XYZ file of C-alpha atoms in Angstrom:
258
model
C 73.244 100.907 128.871
C 76.050 100.807 126.336
C 75.134 101.066 122.657
C 76.808 99.041 119.905
C 77.224 99.483 116.164
C 77.332 95.962 114.761
C 77.492 94.241 111.389
C 75.091 91.351 111.818
C 74.497 88.438 109.454
C 71.057 87.320 108.288
C 70.468 83.720 109.371
C 66.836 83.561 108.281
C 64.244 85.754 106.595
C 60.736 84.393 107.077
C 57.783 85.828 105.164
C 54.939 85.657 107.694
C 52.425 87.564 105.595
C 52.334 89.682 102.444
C 53.240 92.679 104.593
C 55.377 91.191 107.379
C 58.736 89.443 107.598
C 60.678 88.030 110.530
C 64.352 88.850 110.150
C 66.809 86.861 112.279
C 70.360 88.175 112.661
C 73.488 86.871 114.352
C 77.053 87.891 115.127
C 80.422 86.184 115.432
C 80.615 87.731 118.897
C 78.140 87.235 121.704
C 75.269 89.679 121.281
C 75.064 92.419 123.929
C 72.467 92.497 126.667
C 69.092 93.827 125.537
C 65.975 94.669 127.508
C 62.388 94.001 126.407
C 60.998 97.173 124.881
C 64.302 98.458 123.523
C 64.843 98.873 119.793
C 67.494 99.051 117.087
C 68.239 101.485 114.279
C 68.843 99.408 111.158
C 70.785 100.755 108.181
C 69.292 100.080 104.772
C 71.999 99.618 102.147
C 71.616 99.757 98.352
C 68.272 101.539 98.523
C 68.492 104.864 96.612
C 65.385 106.307 98.273
C 66.360 105.420 101.845
C 68.689 107.805 103.666
C 67.911 107.173 107.322
C 68.097 104.083 109.466
C 64.835 102.359 110.330
C 63.820 102.008 114.013
C 62.659 98.444 114.664
C 61.604 96.919 118.000
C 63.581 93.998 119.349
C 61.174 91.104 118.873
C 63.154 88.349 120.582
C 66.682 87.393 121.637
C 67.614 83.728 121.211
C 70.662 83.280 123.421
C 71.202 79.657 122.432
C 71.540 80.584 118.757
C 72.993 84.043 119.492
C 70.232 85.621 117.365
C 68.207 88.795 117.601
C 64.838 88.873 115.836
C 63.099 91.796 114.177
C 59.458 91.689 113.095
C 59.234 94.104 110.177
C 56.135 95.558 108.556
C 56.747 96.268 104.880
C 55.376 99.785 104.464
C 57.975 101.742 102.457
C 61.126 101.422 100.372
C 63.363 100.969 103.418
C 61.434 98.195 105.127
C 60.612 96.499 101.828
C 64.319 96.426 101.037
C 65.052 94.855 104.431
C 62.322 92.338 103.692
C 64.303 91.152 100.683
C 67.535 90.508 102.600
C 68.864 87.038 101.879
C 70.599 84.614 104.207
C 74.237 85.651 104.673
C 73.591 89.347 104.016
C 75.403 91.782 106.312
C 73.148 94.342 107.990
C 74.476 97.186 110.115
C 72.517 97.920 113.294
C 72.801 100.195 116.309
C 71.487 98.591 119.498
C 70.171 98.448 122.127
C 68.472 101.842 122.107
C 65.972 103.459 124.450
C 64.537 102.279 127.737
C 62.504 99.117 128.021
C 59.600 97.837 130.083
C 59.792 97.764 133.877
C 60.026 94.229 135.158
C 57.918 93.371 138.250
C 59.703 93.319 141.585
C 58.392 89.813 142.244
C 56.846 87.078 140.046
C 53.188 87.623 139.215
C 50.308 85.887 137.458
C 48.387 89.150 137.096
C 50.251 90.636 134.130
C 48.419 91.355 130.866
C 50.370 92.074 127.679
C 48.172 93.767 125.047
C 49.382 94.186 121.474
C 47.922 95.304 118.177
C 49.249 94.566 114.688
C 53.028 94.760 114.418
C 52.939 96.364 117.882
C 52.921 92.841 119.281
C 56.635 92.601 118.405
C 58.261 93.779 121.670
C 55.770 91.813 123.779
C 57.222 88.457 122.735
C 60.639 89.122 124.272
C 58.934 90.727 127.263
C 56.816 87.618 127.779
C 59.842 85.332 127.571
C 61.745 87.422 130.103
C 58.764 87.542 132.478
C 58.518 83.755 132.392
C 62.257 83.497 132.964
C 61.807 85.513 136.168
C 58.941 83.311 137.366
C 55.869 85.248 136.203
C 52.953 83.853 134.201
C 51.871 86.538 131.719
C 48.675 86.541 129.690
C 48.627 87.866 126.107
C 45.755 89.727 124.464
C 46.523 90.295 120.783
C 44.394 92.196 118.297
C 44.383 92.607 114.529
C 42.114 93.501 111.632
C 41.776 89.886 110.542
C 43.284 86.469 111.240
C 45.855 87.049 108.490
C 47.310 89.915 110.520
C 47.811 87.877 113.695
C 51.509 87.163 114.031
C 53.605 84.596 115.918
C 50.688 83.136 117.879
C 52.402 79.772 118.270
C 55.508 81.387 119.729
C 53.486 83.565 122.107
C 51.637 80.486 123.349
C 54.939 79.063 124.611
C 55.028 81.774 127.291
C 51.424 82.141 128.409
C 47.745 82.000 127.557
C 46.897 83.846 124.356
C 43.573 85.589 123.699
C 42.702 87.142 120.365
C 40.405 89.752 118.876
C 39.895 90.533 115.197
C 37.871 93.413 113.820
C 36.232 91.188 111.203
C 35.602 88.271 113.562
C 37.724 85.845 111.522
C 39.503 84.590 114.664
C 38.932 84.981 118.377
C 36.373 87.494 119.612
C 35.026 90.163 117.292
C 36.014 93.745 118.045
C 38.883 95.545 119.712
C 41.199 94.388 122.481
C 39.477 96.636 125.028
C 36.220 94.756 124.341
C 37.557 91.248 125.000
C 35.763 89.255 127.698
C 39.056 88.324 129.403
C 39.126 91.848 130.853
C 36.036 91.007 132.906
C 37.311 87.606 133.997
C 40.958 88.081 134.886
C 42.420 89.938 137.839
C 45.062 92.280 136.420
C 47.538 94.392 138.364
C 49.723 95.554 135.476
C 49.262 96.052 131.744
C 52.008 96.360 129.142
C 50.878 97.478 125.695
C 52.176 98.377 122.244
C 50.362 99.018 118.989
C 48.538 101.773 117.105
C 48.181 104.934 119.185
C 44.334 104.861 119.284
C 44.510 101.317 120.653
C 47.084 102.245 123.292
C 45.049 105.273 124.329
C 41.977 103.059 124.730
C 43.975 100.553 126.788
C 45.395 103.394 128.892
C 41.890 104.762 129.487
C 40.701 101.320 130.584
C 43.708 100.843 132.863
C 43.240 104.213 134.494
C 39.532 103.579 135.071
C 40.420 100.358 136.900
C 43.466 101.818 138.728
C 45.744 99.339 136.940
C 49.410 100.215 136.494
C 50.102 100.497 132.766
C 53.124 100.976 130.525
C 52.922 101.809 126.825
C 55.581 101.560 124.139
C 55.251 104.553 121.818
C 55.889 104.280 118.099
C 56.730 107.908 117.300
C 58.945 108.477 114.270
C 62.504 107.937 115.526
C 65.012 108.898 112.861
C 68.246 108.965 114.878
C 67.561 106.895 117.993
C 69.744 109.060 120.261
C 67.673 112.212 120.834
C 69.463 114.433 118.324
C 66.968 114.932 115.481
C 63.892 115.784 117.622
C 61.554 113.878 115.291
C 59.993 111.848 118.092
C 59.210 114.516 120.701
C 56.274 113.750 123.002
C 54.669 116.172 125.453
C 54.752 114.703 128.954
C 54.343 115.773 132.578
C 58.049 116.629 132.443
C 57.733 118.716 129.282
C 58.727 117.777 125.728
C 61.053 114.790 125.679
C 62.521 112.537 122.987
C 60.764 109.180 122.868
C 63.831 107.420 121.442
C 66.028 108.459 124.363
C 63.649 108.661 127.339
C 61.302 105.936 126.066
C 59.980 104.355 123.988
C 58.306 102.844 127.069
C 56.418 105.171 129.413
C 54.074 104.789 132.320
C 50.718 106.282 131.294
C 50.856 108.650 134.271
C 53.708 110.452 132.554
C 51.795 111.062 129.313
C 49.450 113.966 128.683
C 46.871 111.843 126.919
C 43.179 112.567 127.341
C 42.398 109.471 129.372
């Protein structure tokens, strides 16, 4: 898929939480095609301590408004600077990068999308695209507390949403792999993104139940094109760059202890 270097304009910057913002960007031209699970490398201007672009998952593509959304966790100088971008600011991005999730060959009601923390970001666009193709996905979203649950109202537009929090402040108490929906719902495919320990636990569960499963890795991706070798992952095909060959992989390709 062709990659583009674009100067996009901030249409809205929503503070969802002390540590998360939703950045919406647009272009004078029609935005290129993007697949769920792909990402962008975003340049951070006027930040003396930031030299590299920041890899951010594509959260959603609003074709009616010609907007692309990025859910950003404010963890360092680069992301905090992006979190301060005002409406009208120009932001340079390279997109779409990487390979996205595999869409089902036919519509299904047995798809479970599991996300943790900011790892829920790519699952929103995936859910919207699944619905567009006739599927009825179910979302299982986990976080430390209710304050860390993001975009629940938007997710609910595309399917049933189930929640776990570690402190029990919303939904069921515990981790996503402990939610009761796993015992109630027939699942033929799982898509997941979040902290690596969570994804490994989901992958272990999926393998134990012979469920097809794809994970979106969050390795450090400095360049986004496979040149810097920061994001190498050991797989059944040897060491490969997550940014170029992923970030989405079937768990059967990963050498995880599952």
